[in-house]
mmCIF file of C-alpha atoms and ligand atoms in Angstrom:
data_model
loop_
_atom_site.group_PDB
_atom_site.id
_atom_site.type_symbol
_atom_site.label_atom_id
_atom_site.label_comp_id
_atom_site.label_asym_id
_atom_site.label_seq_id
_atom_site.Cartn_x
_atom_site.Cartn_y
_atom_site.Cartn_z
ATOM 1 C CA MET H 69 162.460 -89.318 108.091
ATOM 2 C CA ARG H 70 163.667 -90.833 111.362
ATOM 3 C CA ASP H 71 162.764 -94.370 112.398
ATOM 4 C CA GLU H 72 160.696 -92.975 115.302
ATOM 5 C CA GLU H 73 158.544 -90.969 112.902
ATOM 6 C CA ILE H 74 157.992 -94.014 110.666
ATOM 7 C CA LEU H 75 157.044 -96.179 113.666
ATOM 8 C CA ASP H 76 154.726 -93.441 114.831
ATOM 9 C CA ILE H 77 152.840 -93.535 111.505
ATOM 10 C CA LEU H 78 152.625 -97.350 111.621
ATOM 11 C CA LYS H 79 151.216 -97.214 115.142
ATOM 12 C CA LYS H 80 148.780 -94.404 114.361
ATOM 13 C CA ALA H 81 147.425 -96.393 111.414
ATOM 14 C CA GLY H 82 147.106 -99.522 113.541
ATOM 15 C CA ALA H 83 149.611 -101.338 111.313
ATOM 16 C CA LEU H 84 151.940 -102.015 114.216
ATOM 17 C CA LEU H 85 150.407 -103.208 117.462
ATOM 18 C CA GLU H 86 152.315 -103.524 120.721
ATOM 19 C CA GLY H 87 151.198 -105.863 123.472
ATOM 20 C CA HIS H 88 151.023 -109.627 123.984
ATOM 21 C CA PHE H 89 150.143 -111.588 120.859
ATOM 22 C CA GLN H 90 149.858 -115.107 119.615
ATOM 23 C CA LEU H 91 151.187 -115.370 116.052
ATOM 24 C CA SER H 92 149.817 -117.765 113.460
ATOM 25 C CA SER H 93 152.974 -119.842 114.055
ATOM 26 C CA GLY H 94 151.852 -120.360 117.689
ATOM 27 C CA LEU H 95 154.723 -118.261 119.035
ATOM 28 C CA HIS H 96 154.025 -115.309 121.289
ATOM 29 C CA SER H 97 155.330 -111.824 120.480
ATOM 30 C CA ASN H 98 155.371 -108.279 121.803
ATOM 31 C CA ARG H 99 154.581 -106.840 118.368
ATOM 32 C CA TYR H 100 152.051 -107.547 115.664
ATOM 33 C CA PHE H 101 151.862 -106.236 112.120
ATOM 34 C CA GLN H 102 148.792 -105.624 110.000
ATOM 35 C CA MET H 103 150.535 -103.675 107.294
ATOM 36 C CA ALA H 104 147.471 -103.354 105.097
ATOM 37 C CA LYS H 105 146.106 -100.948 107.697
ATOM 38 C CA VAL H 106 148.665 -98.317 106.723
ATOM 39 C CA PHE H 107 147.042 -98.042 103.296
ATOM 40 C CA GLN H 108 143.662 -97.215 104.856
ATOM 41 C CA TYR H 109 145.098 -93.724 104.754
ATOM 42 C CA PRO H 110 146.508 -92.850 101.318
ATOM 43 C CA GLU H 111 148.470 -89.942 102.754
ATOM 44 C CA TYR H 112 150.443 -92.340 104.979
ATOM 45 C CA GLY H 113 151.054 -94.697 102.055
ATOM 46 C CA LYS H 114 152.264 -91.786 99.941
ATOM 47 C CA ILE H 115 154.691 -90.487 102.610
ATOM 48 C CA LEU H 116 156.127 -93.916 103.446
ATOM 49 C CA VAL H 117 156.624 -94.862 99.809
ATOM 50 C CA GLU H 118 158.305 -91.479 99.152
ATOM 51 C CA GLU H 119 160.757 -92.346 101.912
ATOM 52 C CA LEU H 120 161.228 -95.905 100.648
ATOM 53 C CA ILE H 121 162.003 -94.629 97.126
ATOM 54 C CA LYS H 122 164.832 -92.528 98.592
ATOM 55 C CA LYS H 123 166.513 -95.776 99.643
ATOM 56 C CA ILE H 124 166.720 -97.033 96.051
ATOM 57 C CA PRO H 125 169.938 -95.925 94.249
ATOM 58 C CA GLU H 126 169.427 -93.660 91.229
ATOM 59 C CA ASP H 127 170.998 -96.091 88.748
ATOM 60 C CA ILE H 128 168.533 -98.796 89.728
ATOM 61 C CA LYS H 129 165.539 -96.422 89.771
ATOM 62 C CA ASN H 130 166.346 -95.201 86.268
ATOM 63 C CA LYS H 131 166.432 -98.730 84.867
ATOM 64 C CA ILE H 132 163.054 -99.930 86.162
ATOM 65 C CA ASP H 133 160.555 -100.915 83.507
ATOM 66 C CA THR H 134 158.001 -102.648 85.745
ATOM 67 C CA ILE H 135 157.188 -103.126 89.419
ATOM 68 C CA VAL H 136 155.972 -106.649 90.261
ATOM 69 C CA SER H 137 154.484 -107.535 93.637
ATOM 70 C CA PRO H 138 152.834 -110.582 95.210
ATOM 71 C CA ALA H 139 149.127 -110.312 96.089
ATOM 72 C CA MET H 140 147.663 -109.385 98.495
ATOM 73 C CA GLY H 141 150.258 -107.654 100.651
ATOM 74 C CA GLY H 142 152.309 -106.174 97.803
ATOM 75 C CA VAL H 143 149.506 -104.912 95.592
ATOM 76 C CA ILE H 144 148.944 -101.454 97.050
ATOM 77 C CA ILE H 145 152.578 -100.671 97.764
ATOM 78 C CA GLY H 146 153.495 -101.825 94.239
ATOM 79 C CA TYR H 147 150.877 -99.516 92.802
ATOM 80 C CA GLU H 148 152.002 -96.554 94.908
ATOM 81 C CA ILE H 149 155.674 -97.020 93.936
ATOM 82 C CA SER H 150 154.621 -97.211 90.292
ATOM 83 C CA ARG H 151 152.490 -94.109 90.627
ATOM 84 C CA GLN H 152 155.345 -92.107 92.112
ATOM 85 C CA LEU H 153 158.010 -93.392 89.698
ATOM 86 C CA LYS H 154 155.658 -93.410 86.686
ATOM 87 C CA LYS H 155 156.421 -97.053 85.877
ATOM 88 C CA ARG H 156 154.271 -100.008 84.876
ATOM 89 C CA ASN H 157 152.892 -102.168 87.669
ATOM 90 C CA ILE H 158 151.553 -105.708 87.786
ATOM 91 C CA PHE H 159 151.027 -108.326 90.481
ATOM 92 C CA THR H 160 151.354 -112.083 90.880
ATOM 93 C CA GLU H 161 148.918 -114.300 92.734
ATOM 94 C CA ARG H 162 148.621 -117.912 93.737
ATOM 95 C CA GLU H 163 146.578 -120.312 91.674
ATOM 96 C CA ASN H 164 146.218 -123.755 93.249
ATOM 97 C CA GLY H 165 149.071 -122.766 95.562
ATOM 98 C CA LYS H 166 151.446 -121.829 92.750
ATOM 99 C CA MET H 167 152.608 -118.241 92.177
ATOM 100 C CA THR H 168 151.519 -117.089 88.748
ATOM 101 C CA LEU H 169 150.678 -114.123 86.485
ATOM 102 C CA ARG H 170 146.988 -113.932 85.658
ATOM 103 C CA ARG H 171 144.554 -111.334 84.290
ATOM 104 C CA GLY H 172 146.479 -111.036 81.042
ATOM 105 C CA PHE H 173 149.548 -109.612 82.757
ATOM 106 C CA ASN H 174 152.771 -110.347 80.907
ATOM 107 C CA LEU H 175 156.507 -109.703 81.076
ATOM 108 C CA LYS H 176 159.005 -109.526 78.225
ATOM 109 C CA GLU H 177 162.335 -111.313 78.225
ATOM 110 C CA GLY H 178 165.026 -108.976 79.579
ATOM 111 C CA GLU H 179 162.530 -106.508 81.086
ATOM 112 C CA ASN H 180 163.978 -104.706 84.140
ATOM 113 C CA VAL H 181 161.857 -105.527 87.168
ATOM 114 C CA LEU H 182 161.740 -104.263 90.751
ATOM 115 C CA ILE H 183 159.843 -106.474 93.201
ATOM 116 C CA ALA H 184 157.816 -104.793 95.943
ATOM 117 C CA GLU H 185 156.282 -106.203 99.144
ATOM 118 C CA ASP H 186 154.758 -104.490 102.202
ATOM 119 C CA VAL H 187 156.496 -106.481 104.938
ATOM 120 C CA ILE H 188 159.147 -109.171 104.619
ATOM 121 C CA THR H 189 159.591 -111.756 107.362
ATOM 122 C CA THR H 190 161.010 -114.853 105.726
ATOM 123 C CA GLY H 191 160.692 -113.542 102.190
ATOM 124 C CA GLY H 192 158.850 -116.660 101.052
ATOM 125 C CA SER H 193 156.401 -114.944 98.700
ATOM 126 C CA VAL H 194 159.115 -112.776 97.180
ATOM 127 C CA LYS H 195 161.244 -115.853 96.494
ATOM 128 C CA GLU H 196 158.287 -117.435 94.709
ATOM 129 C CA VAL H 197 157.891 -114.306 92.584
ATOM 130 C CA ILE H 198 161.624 -114.336 91.744
ATOM 131 C CA ASP H 199 161.451 -118.028 90.729
ATOM 132 C CA LEU H 200 158.441 -117.341 88.529
ATOM 133 C CA ILE H 201 159.585 -114.259 86.655
ATOM 134 C CA LYS H 202 163.233 -115.258 86.358
ATOM 135 C CA ASN H 203 162.648 -118.805 85.151
ATOM 136 C CA GLU H 204 159.400 -118.520 83.186
ATOM 137 C CA TYR H 205 159.655 -114.942 81.881
ATOM 138 C CA LYS H 206 163.445 -114.476 81.904
ATOM 139 C CA VAL H 207 163.297 -110.904 83.185
ATOM 140 C CA ASN H 208 166.220 -108.991 84.699
ATOM 141 C CA ILE H 209 165.615 -108.488 88.418
ATOM 142 C CA LEU H 210 166.992 -105.169 89.695
ATOM 143 C CA GLY H 211 166.144 -105.673 93.335
ATOM 144 C CA VAL H 212 163.553 -106.159 96.070
ATOM 145 C CA VAL H 213 161.976 -103.451 98.226
ATOM 146 C CA SER H 214 159.698 -103.552 101.268
ATOM 147 C CA LEU H 215 158.378 -100.984 103.702
ATOM 148 C CA VAL H 216 159.197 -103.141 106.700
ATOM 149 C CA ASN H 217 161.974 -105.656 107.177
ATOM 150 C CA ARG H 218 161.134 -107.795 110.149
ATOM 151 C CA ALA H 219 163.488 -110.664 109.335
ATOM 152 C CA ASN H 220 165.926 -111.599 112.068
ATOM 153 C CA GLU H 221 168.411 -112.361 109.330
ATOM 154 C CA ASP H 222 168.046 -110.665 105.933
ATOM 155 C CA PRO H 223 166.694 -113.228 103.458
ATOM 156 C CA ASN H 224 168.966 -114.149 100.563
ATOM 157 C CA PHE H 225 167.135 -113.099 97.390
ATOM 158 C CA ASP H 226 170.275 -113.270 95.230
ATOM 159 C CA THR H 227 169.633 -109.604 94.335
ATOM 160 C CA LYS H 228 169.754 -106.269 96.160
ATOM 161 C CA TYR H 229 167.238 -105.635 98.956
ATOM 162 C CA PHE H 230 166.163 -102.141 100.128
ATOM 163 C CA TYR H 231 163.699 -101.409 102.922
ATOM 164 C CA LEU H 232 162.359 -98.393 104.759
ATOM 165 C CA ILE H 233 162.667 -99.672 108.298
ATOM 166 C CA LYS H 234 163.832 -102.691 110.202
ATOM 167 C CA VAL H 235 161.509 -103.641 113.057
ATOM 168 C CA ASN H 236 162.454 -106.504 115.293
ATOM 169 C CA ALA H 237 159.740 -108.349 117.131
ATOM 170 C CA LYS H 238 160.694 -110.645 119.960
ATOM 171 C CA THR H 239 159.113 -114.067 119.660
ATOM 172 C CA TYR H 240 158.807 -116.725 122.338
ATOM 173 C CA LYS H 241 157.561 -120.262 122.711
ATOM 174 C CA PRO H 242 154.423 -119.954 124.889
ATOM 175 C CA GLU H 243 156.049 -121.912 127.727
ATOM 176 C CA GLU H 244 159.031 -119.546 127.729
ATOM 177 C CA CYS H 245 157.066 -116.306 127.172
ATOM 178 C CA PRO H 246 157.908 -113.698 129.845
ATOM 179 C CA MET H 247 154.575 -111.934 129.231
ATOM 180 C CA CYS H 248 152.670 -115.144 130.021
ATOM 181 C CA LYS H 249 154.534 -115.209 133.343
ATOM 182 C CA ASP H 250 153.186 -111.738 134.191
ATOM 183 C CA LEU H 251 149.589 -111.867 133.019
ATOM 184 C CA LYS H 252 148.533 -109.165 135.463
ATOM 185 C CA LYS H 253 150.681 -106.696 133.589
ATOM 186 C CA TYR H 254 150.286 -107.964 129.993
ATOM 187 C CA GLY H 255 147.004 -109.875 129.907
ATOM 188 C CA PRO H 256 146.644 -113.159 127.976
ATOM 189 C CA ALA H 257 148.069 -113.453 124.449
ATOM 190 C CA ILE H 258 145.566 -112.322 121.830
ATOM 191 C CA LYS H 259 145.275 -113.289 118.145
ATOM 192 C CA PRO H 260 144.473 -110.082 116.267
ATOM 193 C CA GLY H 261 145.276 -111.681 112.946
ATOM 194 C CA SER H 262 142.857 -114.596 113.117
ATOM 195 C CA ARG H 263 140.838 -113.009 110.346
ATOM 196 C CA TYR H 264 143.788 -111.442 108.559
ATOM 197 C CA LEU H 265 144.382 -112.877 105.096
ATOM 198 C CA LYS H 266 148.112 -113.398 104.928
HETATM 199 ZN ZN1 ZN G 1273 152.859 -115.139 126.021
#
């Protein structure tokens, strides 16, 4: 599947918005992601995860025991990968700010784990998952996957990282934002994510 076709699906689902946006960081951008929207339509989730799985080398795929993903963003993609690969799937979540395994989920020492996330920007949540399962559960981490890589520089996870598509978003300080200088064309910056839980 070509990058244009993937972007087309993201736009059709409303997961990728183009315009003039104010990010939660205060920066302005020409693109905005609400990746959860892709999974409103299971057929899109299925197709994109099929394509993502093609990016994972066979030797890694064959070794996977369990897919682990951070809630909320990684939960559905983790499940869909597990469904397609017929592997076990669990998720981590924060309790009092600390990433943890709840709900009776467990990992065995030496278990081969693939970590899944929907979109990776800085990779902060994934790094917390790695710290947790490596240090507390002593699993073997095979790699990290995400549908979208929107990092300017690939994060260093100290393991392999595979993604379906790299999407760069330009970000600007408000006072330097070219779209703010042409409000007639772009309109004022909007905050579509003000109610988005991520
Ligand atoms: Zn602006």
